[in-house]
XYZ file of N, CA and C in Angstrom:
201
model
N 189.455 238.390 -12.934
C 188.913 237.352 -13.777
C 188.156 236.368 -12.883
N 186.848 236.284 -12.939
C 186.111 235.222 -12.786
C 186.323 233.818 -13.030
N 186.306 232.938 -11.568
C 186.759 231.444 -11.645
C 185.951 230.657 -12.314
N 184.557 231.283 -12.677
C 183.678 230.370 -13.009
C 183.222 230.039 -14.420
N 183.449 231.148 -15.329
C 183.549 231.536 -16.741
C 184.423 229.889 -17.413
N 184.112 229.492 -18.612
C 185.205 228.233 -18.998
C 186.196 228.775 -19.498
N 186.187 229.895 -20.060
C 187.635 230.852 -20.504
C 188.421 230.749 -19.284
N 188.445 230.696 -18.676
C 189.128 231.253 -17.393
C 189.563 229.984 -16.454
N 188.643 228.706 -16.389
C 189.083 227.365 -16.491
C 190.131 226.646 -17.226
N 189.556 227.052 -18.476
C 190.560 226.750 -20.003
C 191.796 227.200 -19.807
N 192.034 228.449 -19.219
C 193.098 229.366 -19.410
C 194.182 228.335 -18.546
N 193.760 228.328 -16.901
C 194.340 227.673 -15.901
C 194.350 226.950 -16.020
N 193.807 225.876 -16.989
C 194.405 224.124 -17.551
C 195.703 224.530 -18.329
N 195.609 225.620 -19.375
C 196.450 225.483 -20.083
C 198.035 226.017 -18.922
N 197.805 226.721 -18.199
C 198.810 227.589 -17.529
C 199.823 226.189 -16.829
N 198.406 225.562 -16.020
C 198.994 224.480 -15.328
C 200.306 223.469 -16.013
N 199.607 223.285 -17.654
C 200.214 222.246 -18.675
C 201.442 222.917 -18.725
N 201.898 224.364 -19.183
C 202.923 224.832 -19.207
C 203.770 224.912 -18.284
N 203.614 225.095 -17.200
C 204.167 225.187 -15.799
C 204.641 223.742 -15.840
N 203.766 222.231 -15.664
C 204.192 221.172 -15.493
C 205.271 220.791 -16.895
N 205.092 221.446 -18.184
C 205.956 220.915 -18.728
C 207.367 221.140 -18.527
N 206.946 222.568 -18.288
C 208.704 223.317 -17.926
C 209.282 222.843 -16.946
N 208.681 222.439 -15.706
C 209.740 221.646 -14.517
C 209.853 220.417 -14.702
N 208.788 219.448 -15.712
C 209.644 218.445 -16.272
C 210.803 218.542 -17.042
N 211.346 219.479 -17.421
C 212.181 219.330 -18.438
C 213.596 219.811 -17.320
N 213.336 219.908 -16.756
C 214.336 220.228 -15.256
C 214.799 219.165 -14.481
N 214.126 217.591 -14.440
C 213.942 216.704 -13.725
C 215.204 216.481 -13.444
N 216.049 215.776 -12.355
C 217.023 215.485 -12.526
C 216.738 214.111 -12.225
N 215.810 213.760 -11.753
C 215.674 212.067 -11.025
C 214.439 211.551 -12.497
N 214.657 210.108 -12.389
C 213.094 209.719 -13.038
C 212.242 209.739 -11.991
N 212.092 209.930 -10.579
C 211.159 210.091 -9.932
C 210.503 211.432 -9.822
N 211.459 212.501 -9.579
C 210.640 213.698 -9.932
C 210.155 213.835 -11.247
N 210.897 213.213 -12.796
C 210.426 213.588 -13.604
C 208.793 212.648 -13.624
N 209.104 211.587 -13.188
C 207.114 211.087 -13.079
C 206.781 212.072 -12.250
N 206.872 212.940 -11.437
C 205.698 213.464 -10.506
C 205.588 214.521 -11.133
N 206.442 215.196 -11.718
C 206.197 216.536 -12.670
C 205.488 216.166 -13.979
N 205.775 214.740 -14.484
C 205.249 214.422 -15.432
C 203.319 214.472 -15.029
N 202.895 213.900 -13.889
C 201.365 213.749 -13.428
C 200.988 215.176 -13.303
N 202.157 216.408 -13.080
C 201.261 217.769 -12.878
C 200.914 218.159 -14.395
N 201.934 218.063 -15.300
C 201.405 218.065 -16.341
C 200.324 217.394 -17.073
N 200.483 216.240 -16.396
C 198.858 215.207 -17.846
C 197.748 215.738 -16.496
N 198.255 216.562 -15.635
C 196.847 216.985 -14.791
C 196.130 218.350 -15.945
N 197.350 219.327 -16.156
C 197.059 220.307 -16.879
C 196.545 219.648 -18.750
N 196.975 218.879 -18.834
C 196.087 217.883 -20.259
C 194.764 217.893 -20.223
N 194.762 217.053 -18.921
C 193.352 216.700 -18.855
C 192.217 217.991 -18.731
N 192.670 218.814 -18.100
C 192.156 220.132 -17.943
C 191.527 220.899 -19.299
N 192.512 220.454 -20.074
C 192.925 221.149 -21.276
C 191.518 220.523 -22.178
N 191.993 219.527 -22.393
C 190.567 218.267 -23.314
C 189.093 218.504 -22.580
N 189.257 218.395 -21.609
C 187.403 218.537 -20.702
C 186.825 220.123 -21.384
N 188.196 221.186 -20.824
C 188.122 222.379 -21.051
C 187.654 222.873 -22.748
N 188.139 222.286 -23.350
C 187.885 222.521 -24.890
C 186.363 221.911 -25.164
N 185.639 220.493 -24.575
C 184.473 220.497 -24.627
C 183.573 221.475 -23.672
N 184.078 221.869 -22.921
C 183.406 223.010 -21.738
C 182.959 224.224 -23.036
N 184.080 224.718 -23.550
C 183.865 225.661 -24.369
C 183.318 225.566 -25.517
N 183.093 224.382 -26.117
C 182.663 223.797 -27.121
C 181.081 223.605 -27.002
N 180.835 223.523 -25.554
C 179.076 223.495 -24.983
C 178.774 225.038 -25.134
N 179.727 225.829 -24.353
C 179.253 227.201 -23.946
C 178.842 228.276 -25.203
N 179.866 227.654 -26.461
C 179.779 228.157 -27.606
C 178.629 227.793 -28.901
N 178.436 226.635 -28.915
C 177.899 226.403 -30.378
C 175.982 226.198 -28.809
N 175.199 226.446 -30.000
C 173.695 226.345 -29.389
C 173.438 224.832 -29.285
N 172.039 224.042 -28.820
C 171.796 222.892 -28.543
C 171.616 221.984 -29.950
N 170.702 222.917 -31.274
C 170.467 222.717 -32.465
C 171.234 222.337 -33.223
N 173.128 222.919 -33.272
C 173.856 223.067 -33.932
C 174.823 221.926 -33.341
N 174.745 221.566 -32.327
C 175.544 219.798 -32.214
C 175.355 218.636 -32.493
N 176.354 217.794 -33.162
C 176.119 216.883 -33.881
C 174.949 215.717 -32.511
N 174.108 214.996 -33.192
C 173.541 213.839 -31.990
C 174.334 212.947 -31.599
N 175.559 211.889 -32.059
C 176.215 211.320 -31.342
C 177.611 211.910 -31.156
């Protein structure tokens, strides 16, 4: 699989989100659970950019709203 494709971006935001949620839910400290908590809103953020990534790659220039 190609790194450069947004499927494949998208995918590894979402992988990341899952991964960070599951070892938050493991936390035993509130300090690890904030740092597991930041790998996860890393895989979020991934997630939201990623959905407009695909949202460009998909619909044509004509067919998006102007603002």
């Amino acid at each position: 699989m190609p790194f450069n494709s947004p499927k494949s971006i998208f995918l590894i935001a979402i992988l990341i989100f899952e991964i960070g949620s599951a070892i938050r839910g493991a936390a035993l400290s509130s300090t690890t659970f904030i740092l597991r908590r930041a790998i996860a809103r890393l895989g979020s953020v991934g997630i939201m950019t990623g959905g407009v990534v695909v949202m460009v790659a998909v619909f044509p220039l004509k067919k998006r709203p102007l603002s």
